[in-house]
Short mmCIF file of C-alpha atoms in Angstrom, two decimals:
data_model
loop_
_atom_site.label_atom_id
_atom_site.label_comp_id
_atom_site.label_asym_id
_atom_site.label_seq_id
_atom_site.Cartn_x
_atom_site.Cartn_y
_atom_site.Cartn_z
CA MET A 221 0.00 0.00 0.00
CA THR A 222 1.22 3.50 -0.85
CA LYS A 223 0.04 6.69 0.82
CA CYS A 224 -0.98 9.79 -1.11
CA GLN A 225 1.20 12.69 -0.05
CA ALA A 226 -1.67 15.15 -0.48
CA CYS A 227 -4.71 13.51 1.17
CA GLY A 228 -3.29 10.46 2.92
CA LYS A 229 -5.41 7.94 0.99
CA GLU A 230 -3.80 4.50 0.83
CA GLU A 231 -4.01 2.45 -2.36
CA PRO A 232 -2.22 -0.67 -3.64
CA ALA A 233 -0.36 1.21 -6.36
CA GLN A 234 -0.38 4.96 -6.73
CA GLN A 235 1.20 7.04 -9.47
CA ILE A 236 4.49 8.87 -9.05
CA CYS A 237 4.82 12.55 -10.01
CA ASP A 238 7.51 13.06 -12.64
CA VAL A 239 8.51 16.41 -11.11
CA CYS A 240 8.74 15.89 -7.35
CA GLY A 241 8.97 12.08 -7.34
CA LYS A 242 6.27 11.52 -4.71
CA ALA A 243 3.25 9.16 -4.78
CA TYR A 244 -0.26 10.55 -5.22
CA CYS A 245 -3.74 9.17 -5.69
CA THR A 246 -5.75 9.65 -8.88
CA ASP A 247 -7.31 12.83 -7.56
CA HIS A 248 -3.99 14.50 -6.76
CA ILE A 249 -1.50 13.16 -9.32
CA LEU A 250 -1.75 16.28 -11.48
CA ARG A 251 0.82 18.92 -10.59
CA GLN A 252 -1.78 21.61 -9.94
CA ASP A 253 -3.60 19.28 -7.54
CA HIS A 254 -0.65 18.75 -5.24
CA ASN A 255 1.01 22.17 -5.62
CA CYS A 256 4.20 21.09 -7.35
CA PHE A 257 5.62 23.32 -10.06
CA VAL A 258 8.94 24.23 -11.64
CA ASP A 259 10.73 27.11 -9.97
CA PRO A 260 14.37 28.30 -10.24
CA ARG A 261 14.54 29.00 -6.50
CA GLY A 262 13.33 25.57 -5.47
CA ILE A 263 15.25 22.51 -4.37
CA ASN A 264 17.29 20.22 -6.63
CA MET A 265 15.49 16.97 -7.39
CA GLY A 266 17.35 14.74 -9.80
CA GLY A 267 18.62 17.55 -12.00
CA THR A 268 15.23 19.32 -12.13
CA ARG A 269 14.70 22.29 -9.84
CA VAL A 270 11.24 22.03 -8.31
CA TYR A 271 9.27 23.82 -5.64
CA VAL A 272 7.14 21.72 -3.31
CA ARG A 273 4.88 23.36 -0.77
CA THR A 274 5.61 22.15 2.76
CA TYR A 275 4.73 23.36 6.24
CA GLY A 276 7.77 23.64 8.49
CA THR A 277 7.44 21.03 11.25
CA GLY A 278 4.67 19.10 9.53
CA ALA A 279 1.88 20.57 11.67
CA ALA A 280 -1.55 21.27 10.24
CA LYS A 281 -1.93 24.06 7.73
CA GLU A 282 -4.19 26.03 10.07
CA THR A 283 -1.70 26.02 12.96
CA ASN A 284 1.56 26.37 11.00
CA PRO A 285 1.05 28.54 7.89
CA PRO A 286 3.52 28.34 5.00
CA LYS A 287 6.64 30.47 4.92
CA THR A 288 6.73 33.81 3.14
CA ASP A 289 8.59 32.38 0.13
CA TYR A 290 5.82 29.86 -0.42
CA TYR A 291 3.20 32.58 -0.23
CA ASP A 292 5.14 34.60 -2.83
CA LYS A 293 5.17 31.59 -5.14
CA ASP A 294 1.41 31.16 -4.74
CA MET A 295 0.87 34.79 -5.69
CA PHE A 296 3.24 34.41 -8.65
CA GLU A 297 1.27 31.37 -9.86
CA GLN A 298 -2.04 33.21 -9.61
CA LYS A 299 -0.71 36.25 -11.47
CA TYR A 300 1.22 34.65 -14.33
CA GLY A 301 -0.34 31.21 -14.65
CA TYR A 302 0.37 27.78 -13.31
CA ASN A 303 3.09 26.83 -15.82
CA ALA A 304 4.91 30.16 -15.63
CA VAL A 305 8.57 30.11 -14.60
CA ARG A 306 10.05 33.00 -12.67
CA GLU A 307 12.95 34.45 -14.65
CA PRO A 308 16.13 35.07 -12.65
CA PRO A 309 17.53 38.63 -12.64
CA LEU A 310 19.95 39.65 -15.39
CA TRP A 311 23.04 39.50 -13.20
CA LYS A 312 22.28 35.89 -12.27
CA LYS A 313 21.90 35.00 -15.93
CA ILE A 314 25.29 36.55 -16.66
CA ILE A 315 27.25 34.92 -13.84
CA GLY A 316 25.49 31.64 -14.52
CA SER A 317 26.94 31.36 -18.03
CA PRO A 318 30.70 31.20 -18.79
CA THR A 319 29.97 32.66 -22.21
CA TYR A 320 28.36 35.80 -20.80
CA VAL A 321 31.10 36.19 -18.18
CA ILE A 322 33.76 36.03 -20.91
CA ILE A 323 31.89 38.60 -22.98
CA VAL A 324 31.62 40.98 -20.02
CA ILE A 325 35.34 40.64 -19.24
CA CYS A 326 36.26 41.28 -22.88
CA VAL A 327 34.03 44.37 -23.06
CA LEU A 328 35.49 45.81 -19.84
CA LEU A 329 39.05 45.21 -21.04
CA GLN A 330 38.14 46.75 -24.40
CA ILE A 331 37.26 49.93 -22.53
CA VAL A 332 40.70 49.78 -20.91
CA ALA A 333 42.22 49.23 -24.37
CA LEU A 334 40.51 52.32 -25.77
CA LEU A 335 41.55 54.42 -22.77
CA SER A 336 45.13 53.18 -23.17
CA LEU A 337 45.42 55.34 -26.27
CA PHE A 338 45.23 58.40 -24.01
CA ASN A 339 46.13 57.18 -20.52
CA GLU A 340 49.53 55.84 -19.49
CA MET A 341 48.18 53.73 -16.63
CA CYS A 342 45.66 51.98 -18.89
CA ASP A 343 48.40 51.49 -21.47
CA ALA A 344 50.59 49.84 -18.82
CA VAL A 345 47.74 47.46 -17.95
CA TYR A 346 47.16 46.66 -21.62
CA GLN A 347 50.83 45.92 -22.19
CA LEU A 348 50.99 43.83 -19.02
CA LEU A 349 48.20 41.55 -20.28
CA THR A 350 49.35 41.36 -23.91
CA LEU A 351 51.14 38.24 -25.12
CA ARG A 352 54.15 38.63 -27.37
CA ALA A 353 55.19 35.92 -29.78
CA GLY A 354 58.25 34.56 -28.03
CA PHE A 355 58.74 31.53 -25.83
CA ASP A 356 61.13 33.38 -23.54
CA TYR A 357 58.48 36.09 -23.16
CA ILE A 358 55.98 33.41 -22.09
CA VAL A 359 58.43 32.12 -19.50
CA ALA A 360 58.85 35.66 -18.13
CA ARG A 361 55.11 36.44 -18.22
CA PRO A 362 53.21 33.13 -18.24
CA TRP A 363 49.87 34.75 -17.34
CA THR A 364 49.73 36.39 -20.76
CA LEU A 365 48.90 32.98 -22.28
CA ILE A 366 45.49 33.39 -20.63
CA THR A 367 45.00 37.15 -20.44
CA HIS A 368 45.73 37.81 -24.12
CA MET A 369 42.54 36.05 -25.19
CA PHE A 370 40.45 38.60 -23.27
CA LEU A 371 42.06 41.58 -25.01
CA HIS A 372 41.38 42.88 -28.52
CA SER A 373 42.72 45.44 -30.93
CA ARG A 374 42.68 49.01 -29.69
CA VAL A 375 41.79 50.46 -33.07
CA LEU A 376 39.99 47.71 -35.01
CA ILE A 377 36.62 47.54 -33.26
CA PHE A 378 35.46 44.88 -35.74
CA HIS A 379 37.94 42.53 -34.05
CA ILE A 380 36.00 42.32 -30.78
CA LEU A 381 32.59 42.68 -32.44
CA PHE A 382 33.13 39.60 -34.62
CA ASN A 383 34.53 37.45 -31.81
CA MET A 384 31.84 38.38 -29.30
CA PHE A 385 29.05 37.92 -31.84
CA VAL A 386 30.24 34.40 -32.69
CA LEU A 387 30.76 33.57 -29.02
CA TYR A 388 27.31 34.88 -28.09
CA SER A 389 25.72 32.90 -30.92
CA PHE A 390 27.36 29.54 -30.26
CA GLY A 391 28.77 29.62 -26.72
CA PRO A 392 25.54 29.02 -24.74
CA TYR A 393 24.57 26.20 -27.10
CA LEU A 394 27.90 24.42 -26.56
CA GLU A 395 27.61 24.94 -22.80
CA LYS A 396 24.37 22.98 -22.75
CA MET A 397 25.87 20.17 -24.79
CA ILE A 398 29.11 19.53 -22.87
CA GLY A 399 28.61 21.35 -19.56
CA LYS A 400 29.91 24.65 -18.18
CA LYS A 401 33.15 23.33 -16.66
CA GLN A 402 34.02 21.45 -19.83
CA PHE A 403 33.23 24.55 -21.87
CA ILE A 404 35.62 26.69 -19.81
CA LEU A 405 38.36 24.06 -20.13
CA MET A 406 37.89 23.75 -23.89
CA TYR A 407 37.78 27.53 -24.37
CA LEU A 408 40.99 28.19 -22.43
CA VAL A 409 42.88 25.26 -23.95
CA SER A 410 41.87 26.38 -27.45
CA GLY A 411 43.13 29.91 -26.78
CA VAL A 412 46.44 28.73 -25.29
CA ILE A 413 47.17 26.20 -28.05
CA ALA A 414 46.22 28.79 -30.67
CA ALA A 415 48.85 31.19 -29.31
CA LEU A 416 51.51 28.48 -29.10
CA GLY A 417 50.66 27.32 -32.61
CA PHE A 418 51.13 30.85 -33.92
CA ILE A 419 54.58 31.10 -32.35
CA LEU A 420 55.61 27.69 -33.70
CA VAL A 421 54.61 28.70 -37.22
CA GLU A 422 55.67 32.34 -37.25
CA GLY A 423 58.67 32.05 -34.93
CA ASN A 424 59.81 34.37 -32.14
CA THR A 425 58.70 37.60 -33.77
CA TYR A 426 57.65 39.22 -30.46
CA VAL A 427 54.65 40.73 -32.19
CA GLY A 428 51.79 41.47 -29.82
CA LEU A 429 49.09 38.79 -29.72
CA VAL A 430 45.62 39.75 -28.51
CA GLY A 431 42.14 38.44 -29.22
CA ALA A 432 39.76 35.59 -28.47
CA SER A 433 39.82 34.34 -32.05
CA GLY A 434 41.70 31.12 -31.29
CA ALA A 435 39.31 30.21 -28.47
CA VAL A 436 36.25 31.24 -30.49
CA TYR A 437 37.38 29.14 -33.43
CA GLY A 438 37.73 26.28 -30.94
CA VAL A 439 34.05 26.73 -30.04
CA LEU A 440 33.12 26.56 -33.72
CA GLY A 441 35.27 23.47 -34.23
CA ALA A 442 33.66 21.66 -31.28
CA ILE A 443 30.13 22.41 -32.47
CA GLY A 444 31.10 21.45 -36.00
CA MET A 445 32.14 18.03 -34.74
CA LEU A 446 29.12 17.58 -32.47
CA LYS A 447 26.49 18.99 -34.84
CA PRO A 448 28.06 19.01 -38.33
CA ASN A 449 24.75 19.58 -40.13
CA MET A 450 23.71 22.63 -38.12
CA LYS A 451 22.61 25.40 -40.49
CA VAL A 452 24.52 28.68 -40.13
CA TYR A 453 25.03 31.83 -42.18
CA LEU A 454 28.45 32.85 -43.46
CA TYR A 455 28.23 36.40 -44.80
CA PHE A 456 24.45 35.91 -45.19
CA ILE A 457 24.96 32.69 -47.16
CA PRO A 458 23.19 29.68 -45.58
CA MET A 459 25.27 26.53 -45.23
CA LYS A 460 26.01 23.67 -42.87
CA ILE A 461 28.54 24.48 -40.17
CA LYS A 462 30.88 21.71 -41.34
CA TYR A 463 31.29 23.50 -44.67
CA MET A 464 31.89 26.82 -42.95
CA ILE A 465 34.66 25.24 -40.89
CA LEU A 466 36.22 23.78 -44.03
CA ILE A 467 36.20 27.28 -45.56
CA PHE A 468 37.89 28.73 -42.46
CA ILE A 469 40.52 25.99 -42.54
CA PHE A 470 41.19 26.63 -46.23
CA ILE A 471 41.54 30.39 -45.65
CA SER A 472 43.90 29.83 -42.71
CA LEU A 473 46.10 27.48 -44.73
CA MET A 474 46.16 29.82 -47.72
CA PHE A 475 47.20 32.94 -45.79
CA MET A 476 49.20 31.38 -42.97
CA GLY A 477 52.63 32.97 -42.79
CA SER A 478 51.56 36.13 -44.60
CA SER A 479 52.31 39.57 -43.21
CA SER A 480 48.65 40.38 -42.55
CA LEU A 481 47.39 41.48 -39.14
CA ILE A 482 45.24 38.34 -38.89
CA ALA A 483 46.81 35.43 -37.00
CA HIS A 484 45.74 32.64 -39.37
CA ALA A 485 48.00 30.10 -37.66
CA ALA A 486 46.23 30.80 -34.37
CA HIS A 487 42.83 30.38 -36.03
CA LEU A 488 43.83 27.04 -37.51
CA SER A 489 45.25 25.83 -34.20
CA GLY A 490 42.07 26.82 -32.38
CA ILE A 491 39.88 24.97 -34.88
CA VAL A 492 41.99 21.81 -34.56
CA VAL A 493 41.73 21.88 -30.77
CA GLY A 494 37.97 22.44 -30.99
CA LEU A 495 37.56 19.54 -33.40
CA ALA A 496 39.54 17.29 -31.05
CA PHE A 497 37.40 18.29 -28.06
CA GLY A 498 34.23 17.87 -30.12
CA TYR A 499 35.31 14.39 -31.21
CA TYR A 500 35.96 13.41 -27.60
CA TYR A 501 32.63 14.70 -26.33
CA ARG A 502 30.74 13.22 -29.27
CA ASN A 503 31.99 9.75 -28.39
CA ARG A 504 31.27 10.42 -24.72
CA LEU A 505 27.69 11.43 -25.46
CA LYS A 506 27.20 8.38 -27.68
CA ASN A 507 28.47 6.08 -24.94
CA SER A 508 26.17 7.68 -22.35
CA VAL A 509 23.13 7.21 -24.61
CA ARG A 510 24.15 3.62 -25.34
CA GLY A 511 24.52 2.95 -21.62
CA GLN A 512 21.04 4.31 -20.95
CA ASN A 513 19.54 2.09 -23.65
CA ASP A 514 21.10 -0.99 -22.07
CA TYR A 515 18.84 -0.75 -19.01
#
């Protein structure tokens, strides 16, 4: 016999709510009948955040009324509808996504970069965070392997606009596929390997290296491996992302070693790292699905 969590009725076999995981009778199995609904500020139940109305010590409703938070949720439900989900504030959305945090850091440092054209202190900060293409420089300032990918050109605004647009478009999607921690790891590794690849190809030129391009190309490479048939637009031309990546690889190979301001070797290195990460996570996702089907 199982006991209904709402009315206490005992039956041989009662249904289980998919949201809160508790047993209810036929009259109370629906979510609206036992006051169970999705809420970002609720408790974590098996990966799904739910809110379940309870009453402190378990006393009767009349003698121990619900807490204020529960009352607020009831009012929210009545105002916006039973299936409505309370949206978190903007700052929580930002800090909850590595992509948005990276974008905010890049924008703030871009302001420092612009001010560095007129302010010596800002220029000193910009130079301190800039990576220069030389292995001995990396040994002297190892932090620049990380910090350089959050800086961008001081005069070419298109540099940061392109990188942040691509990151904003694809970063959150990749986060959901591989997880936030894995996304951060892949992003940083792509940026570091991109810088090292540039130095290996171009040599110790000590030219200043700034930009998130290597890491951003890593994001594209990972998605291209995980979802090769995803439809994207390259200069307003619709195509599958796998073909766009092939075009980027071809361009990088064609112009690698040229005297242009674009670090094509870094782009190519970032794509290769992203493809490798995407291949790893694709096999991992396949194995997880296969393991679930075995049960």
